[in-house]
Amino acid sequence: FETADNEIDVLNTQLAILNRAFEMLKHGNIWDNLYHLNGAPTSEPFVAEDKGELIGFCWTKIHGAHTHSHSDQDDDHGHDALGEIYVLAVNPDYKGQGVGRDLTITGLNYLKYQGLNNVMLYVGVENKPAFNLYKSLGFNEFGSDVMYRVGK
């Protein structure tokens, strides 16, 4: 796997924004997801810039329309294609300026253009700004996942 230096710089910038955007939430596994996404069936990230500086990004993903499993222990299964707002991160210095909303709408429009009418996402209930944003865009709570951790 070869990656150009400028692609590494972009990934490092995105990682820095993720670190700042999710600092208060302590989502340790999201960093792994950023790099895993590079090889996943997805869009290129949609980005927001201010004076040439990357201030936010949104990655989308398309699930289904093929047989797959979610882990080595799961049986293969198939389902209709479903879009996902996979990662949305905005530099906290730009909080409340509509950057996250604009990026999310761009991602939704991209998924709609791909012929997808159903979109999902995951958000932690403790992330009130994101939770409120998604509700304002018409997302409804469909289910919940519970995470457990031992130790710190």
PDB file of C-alpha atoms in Angstrom:
ATOM      1  CA  PHE A   1       0.000   0.000   0.000  1.00  0.00           C
ATOM      2  CA  GLU A   2       1.567   3.259  -1.111  1.00  0.00           C
ATOM      3  CA  THR A   3       0.380   6.688  -0.039  1.00  0.00           C
ATOM      4  CA  ALA A   4       1.646   9.990  -1.387  1.00  0.00           C
ATOM      5  CA  ASP A   5       3.153  12.403   1.137  1.00  0.00           C
ATOM      6  CA  ASN A   6       0.319  14.911   0.598  1.00  0.00           C
ATOM      7  CA  GLU A   7      -2.256  12.175   1.379  1.00  0.00           C
ATOM      8  CA  ILE A   8      -0.437  11.464   4.656  1.00  0.00           C
ATOM      9  CA  ASP A   9      -0.506  15.198   5.449  1.00  0.00           C
ATOM     10  CA  VAL A  10      -4.259  15.311   4.795  1.00  0.00           C
ATOM     11  CA  LEU A  11      -4.865  12.251   6.989  1.00  0.00           C
ATOM     12  CA  ASN A  12      -2.737  13.774   9.762  1.00  0.00           C
ATOM     13  CA  THR A  13      -4.713  17.025   9.526  1.00  0.00           C
ATOM     14  CA  GLN A  14      -7.982  15.089   9.669  1.00  0.00           C
ATOM     15  CA  LEU A  15      -6.704  13.132  12.659  1.00  0.00           C
ATOM     16  CA  ALA A  16      -5.784  16.377  14.427  1.00  0.00           C
ATOM     17  CA  ILE A  17      -9.304  17.742  13.837  1.00  0.00           C
ATOM     18  CA  LEU A  18     -10.804  14.471  15.102  1.00  0.00           C
ATOM     19  CA  ASN A  19      -8.642  14.676  18.220  1.00  0.00           C
ATOM     20  CA  ARG A  20      -9.858  18.204  18.942  1.00  0.00           C
ATOM     21  CA  ALA A  21     -13.491  17.633  17.943  1.00  0.00           C
ATOM     22  CA  PHE A  22     -13.886  14.495  20.051  1.00  0.00           C
ATOM     23  CA  GLU A  23     -11.504  15.411  22.856  1.00  0.00           C
ATOM     24  CA  MET A  24     -14.240  15.716  25.467  1.00  0.00           C
ATOM     25  CA  LEU A  25     -15.853  12.424  24.448  1.00  0.00           C
ATOM     26  CA  LYS A  26     -12.779  10.174  24.685  1.00  0.00           C
ATOM     27  CA  HIS A  27     -13.835   7.942  21.760  1.00  0.00           C
ATOM     28  CA  GLY A  28     -10.661   5.896  21.530  1.00  0.00           C
ATOM     29  CA  ASN A  29     -11.732   3.686  18.634  1.00  0.00           C
ATOM     30  CA  ILE A  30     -12.643   6.529  16.270  1.00  0.00           C
ATOM     31  CA  TRP A  31      -8.967   7.060  15.434  1.00  0.00           C
ATOM     32  CA  ASP A  32      -8.731   3.489  14.123  1.00  0.00           C
ATOM     33  CA  ASN A  33     -11.919   4.061  12.124  1.00  0.00           C
ATOM     34  CA  LEU A  34     -10.352   7.022  10.307  1.00  0.00           C
ATOM     35  CA  TYR A  35      -7.580   4.886   8.881  1.00  0.00           C
ATOM     36  CA  HIS A  36      -9.800   1.825   8.319  1.00  0.00           C
ATOM     37  CA  LEU A  37     -12.106   3.978   6.217  1.00  0.00           C
ATOM     38  CA  ASN A  38      -9.391   4.662   3.654  1.00  0.00           C
ATOM     39  CA  GLY A  39      -9.919   1.211   2.129  1.00  0.00           C
ATOM     40  CA  ALA A  40     -13.678   0.941   2.732  1.00  0.00           C
ATOM     41  CA  PRO A  41     -16.285   1.483  -0.010  1.00  0.00           C
ATOM     42  CA  THR A  42     -16.981   5.159   0.561  1.00  0.00           C
ATOM     43  CA  SER A  43     -16.769   8.634  -0.834  1.00  0.00           C
ATOM     44  CA  GLU A  44     -13.730  10.797  -0.641  1.00  0.00           C
ATOM     45  CA  PRO A  45     -14.186  13.065   2.358  1.00  0.00           C
ATOM     46  CA  PHE A  46     -16.172  16.228   1.828  1.00  0.00           C
ATOM     47  CA  VAL A  47     -14.163  19.038   3.362  1.00  0.00           C
ATOM     48  CA  ALA A  48     -14.711  22.537   4.660  1.00  0.00           C
ATOM     49  CA  GLU A  49     -11.863  25.010   4.508  1.00  0.00           C
ATOM     50  CA  ASP A  50     -11.279  28.521   5.756  1.00  0.00           C
ATOM     51  CA  LYS A  51      -8.551  30.440   3.953  1.00  0.00           C
ATOM     52  CA  GLY A  52      -7.004  27.179   2.750  1.00  0.00           C
ATOM     53  CA  GLU A  53      -7.048  25.524   6.187  1.00  0.00           C
ATOM     54  CA  LEU A  54      -9.035  22.316   6.646  1.00  0.00           C
ATOM     55  CA  ILE A  55     -11.617  23.002   9.363  1.00  0.00           C
ATOM     56  CA  GLY A  56     -13.933  20.017   9.018  1.00  0.00           C
ATOM     57  CA  PHE A  57     -14.817  16.957   7.006  1.00  0.00           C
ATOM     58  CA  CYS A  58     -17.545  14.414   6.438  1.00  0.00           C
ATOM     59  CA  TRP A  59     -17.030  10.871   5.212  1.00  0.00           C
ATOM     60  CA  THR A  60     -19.929   8.805   3.956  1.00  0.00           C
ATOM     61  CA  LYS A  61     -20.192   5.072   3.542  1.00  0.00           C
ATOM     62  CA  ILE A  62     -22.521   2.720   1.686  1.00  0.00           C
ATOM     63  CA  HIS A  63     -23.562  -0.501   3.399  1.00  0.00           C
ATOM     64  CA  GLY A  64     -25.246  -3.506   1.898  1.00  0.00           C
ATOM     65  CA  ALA A  65     -26.269  -4.440  -1.627  1.00  0.00           C
ATOM     66  CA  HIS A  66     -23.821  -7.323  -1.220  1.00  0.00           C
ATOM     67  CA  THR A  67     -23.339 -10.234   1.152  1.00  0.00           C
ATOM     68  CA  HIS A  68     -21.093  -9.479   4.105  1.00  0.00           C
ATOM     69  CA  SER A  69     -20.550 -10.051   7.805  1.00  0.00           C
ATOM     70  CA  HIS A  70     -19.739  -7.575  10.554  1.00  0.00           C
ATOM     71  CA  SER A  71     -17.186  -9.796  12.286  1.00  0.00           C
ATOM     72  CA  ASP A  72     -15.518 -13.180  11.993  1.00  0.00           C
ATOM     73  CA  GLN A  73     -18.156 -14.621  14.325  1.00  0.00           C
ATOM     74  CA  ASP A  74     -21.187 -13.406  12.298  1.00  0.00           C
ATOM     75  CA  ASP A  75     -22.867 -15.296   9.492  1.00  0.00           C
ATOM     76  CA  ASP A  76     -22.845 -13.579   6.116  1.00  0.00           C
ATOM     77  CA  HIS A  77     -25.990 -11.631   5.361  1.00  0.00           C
ATOM     78  CA  GLY A  78     -27.231  -9.202   2.773  1.00  0.00           C
ATOM     79  CA  HIS A  79     -29.536  -6.185   2.820  1.00  0.00           C
ATOM     80  CA  ASP A  80     -30.526  -3.311   0.599  1.00  0.00           C
ATOM     81  CA  ALA A  81     -27.987  -0.539   0.223  1.00  0.00           C
ATOM     82  CA  LEU A  82     -27.997   1.917   3.101  1.00  0.00           C
ATOM     83  CA  GLY A  83     -26.030   5.155   3.351  1.00  0.00           C
ATOM     84  CA  GLU A  84     -24.141   6.248   6.427  1.00  0.00           C
ATOM     85  CA  ILE A  85     -22.735   9.513   7.669  1.00  0.00           C
ATOM     86  CA  TYR A  86     -19.614   7.706   8.831  1.00  0.00           C
ATOM     87  CA  VAL A  87     -17.378  10.404  10.284  1.00  0.00           C
ATOM     88  CA  LEU A  88     -18.181  14.078  10.795  1.00  0.00           C
ATOM     89  CA  ALA A  89     -15.653  16.275  12.557  1.00  0.00           C
ATOM     90  CA  VAL A  90     -15.321  20.050  12.816  1.00  0.00           C
ATOM     91  CA  ASN A  91     -12.526  22.062  14.379  1.00  0.00           C
ATOM     92  CA  PRO A  92     -14.001  23.286  17.712  1.00  0.00           C
ATOM     93  CA  ASP A  93     -12.866  26.839  16.870  1.00  0.00           C
ATOM     94  CA  TYR A  94     -15.694  26.825  14.285  1.00  0.00           C
ATOM     95  CA  LYS A  95     -18.382  25.405  16.588  1.00  0.00           C
ATOM     96  CA  GLY A  96     -21.834  26.915  16.095  1.00  0.00           C
ATOM     97  CA  GLN A  97     -21.088  28.388  12.661  1.00  0.00           C
ATOM     98  CA  GLY A  98     -23.025  25.810  10.614  1.00  0.00           C
ATOM     99  CA  VAL A  99     -19.971  23.937   9.319  1.00  0.00           C
ATOM    100  CA  GLY A 100     -21.190  20.579  10.631  1.00  0.00           C
ATOM    101  CA  ARG A 101     -24.677  21.171   9.214  1.00  0.00           C
ATOM    102  CA  ASP A 102     -23.303  22.103   5.782  1.00  0.00           C
ATOM    103  CA  LEU A 103     -20.994  19.087   5.698  1.00  0.00           C
ATOM    104  CA  THR A 104     -23.771  16.729   6.791  1.00  0.00           C
ATOM    105  CA  ILE A 105     -26.143  18.077   4.137  1.00  0.00           C
ATOM    106  CA  THR A 106     -23.401  17.668   1.523  1.00  0.00           C
ATOM    107  CA  GLY A 107     -22.921  14.047   2.592  1.00  0.00           C
ATOM    108  CA  LEU A 108     -26.676  13.421   2.524  1.00  0.00           C
ATOM    109  CA  ASN A 109     -26.936  14.929  -0.952  1.00  0.00           C
ATOM    110  CA  TYR A 110     -24.091  12.719  -2.154  1.00  0.00           C
ATOM    111  CA  LEU A 111     -25.821   9.609  -0.787  1.00  0.00           C
ATOM    112  CA  LYS A 112     -29.114  10.682  -2.382  1.00  0.00           C
ATOM    113  CA  TYR A 113     -27.277  11.113  -5.697  1.00  0.00           C
ATOM    114  CA  GLN A 114     -26.064   7.521  -5.289  1.00  0.00           C
ATOM    115  CA  GLY A 115     -29.731   6.463  -5.243  1.00  0.00           C
ATOM    116  CA  LEU A 116     -29.963   5.927  -1.491  1.00  0.00           C
ATOM    117  CA  ASN A 117     -33.100   7.053   0.323  1.00  0.00           C
ATOM    118  CA  ASN A 118     -32.163   5.655   3.733  1.00  0.00           C
ATOM    119  CA  VAL A 119     -29.230   6.916   5.755  1.00  0.00           C
ATOM    120  CA  MET A 120     -27.977   5.968   9.199  1.00  0.00           C
ATOM    121  CA  LEU A 121     -25.363   7.252  11.597  1.00  0.00           C
ATOM    122  CA  TYR A 122     -24.071   6.621  15.068  1.00  0.00           C
ATOM    123  CA  VAL A 123     -23.824   9.383  17.654  1.00  0.00           C
ATOM    124  CA  GLY A 124     -23.142   9.242  21.358  1.00  0.00           C
ATOM    125  CA  VAL A 125     -25.967  10.701  23.445  1.00  0.00           C
ATOM    126  CA  GLU A 126     -23.346  12.657  25.399  1.00  0.00           C
ATOM    127  CA  ASN A 127     -22.471  14.518  22.178  1.00  0.00           C
ATOM    128  CA  LYS A 128     -25.419  16.919  22.515  1.00  0.00           C
ATOM    129  CA  PRO A 129     -24.451  19.317  19.681  1.00  0.00           C
ATOM    130  CA  ALA A 130     -24.221  16.469  17.142  1.00  0.00           C
ATOM    131  CA  PHE A 131     -27.298  14.724  18.550  1.00  0.00           C
ATOM    132  CA  ASN A 132     -29.313  17.958  18.181  1.00  0.00           C
ATOM    133  CA  LEU A 133     -27.938  18.606  14.688  1.00  0.00           C
ATOM    134  CA  TYR A 134     -28.994  15.192  13.421  1.00  0.00           C
ATOM    135  CA  LYS A 135     -32.462  15.497  14.974  1.00  0.00           C
ATOM    136  CA  SER A 136     -32.870  18.915  13.309  1.00  0.00           C
ATOM    137  CA  LEU A 137     -32.025  17.320   9.958  1.00  0.00           C
ATOM    138  CA  GLY A 138     -34.795  14.738  10.363  1.00  0.00           C
ATOM    139  CA  PHE A 139     -32.937  11.771  11.833  1.00  0.00           C
ATOM    140  CA  ASN A 140     -34.965   9.675  14.268  1.00  0.00           C
ATOM    141  CA  GLU A 141     -33.637   7.366  16.926  1.00  0.00           C
ATOM    142  CA  PHE A 142     -33.833   3.835  15.557  1.00  0.00           C
ATOM    143  CA  GLY A 143     -31.848   1.836  18.057  1.00  0.00           C
ATOM    144  CA  SER A 144     -29.025   2.088  20.498  1.00  0.00           C
ATOM    145  CA  ASP A 145     -25.755   0.344  21.205  1.00  0.00           C
ATOM    146  CA  VAL A 146     -24.275   0.052  24.664  1.00  0.00           C
ATOM    147  CA  MET A 147     -20.529   0.076  25.190  1.00  0.00           C
ATOM    148  CA  TYR A 148     -18.819  -1.353  28.254  1.00  0.00           C
ATOM    149  CA  ARG A 149     -15.283  -0.802  29.482  1.00  0.00           C
ATOM    150  CA  VAL A 150     -13.245  -2.302  32.266  1.00  0.00           C
ATOM    151  CA  GLY A 151     -10.770   0.015  33.938  1.00  0.00           C
ATOM    152  CA  LYS A 152      -9.823   3.481  32.785  1.00  0.00           C
TER     153      LYS A 152
END
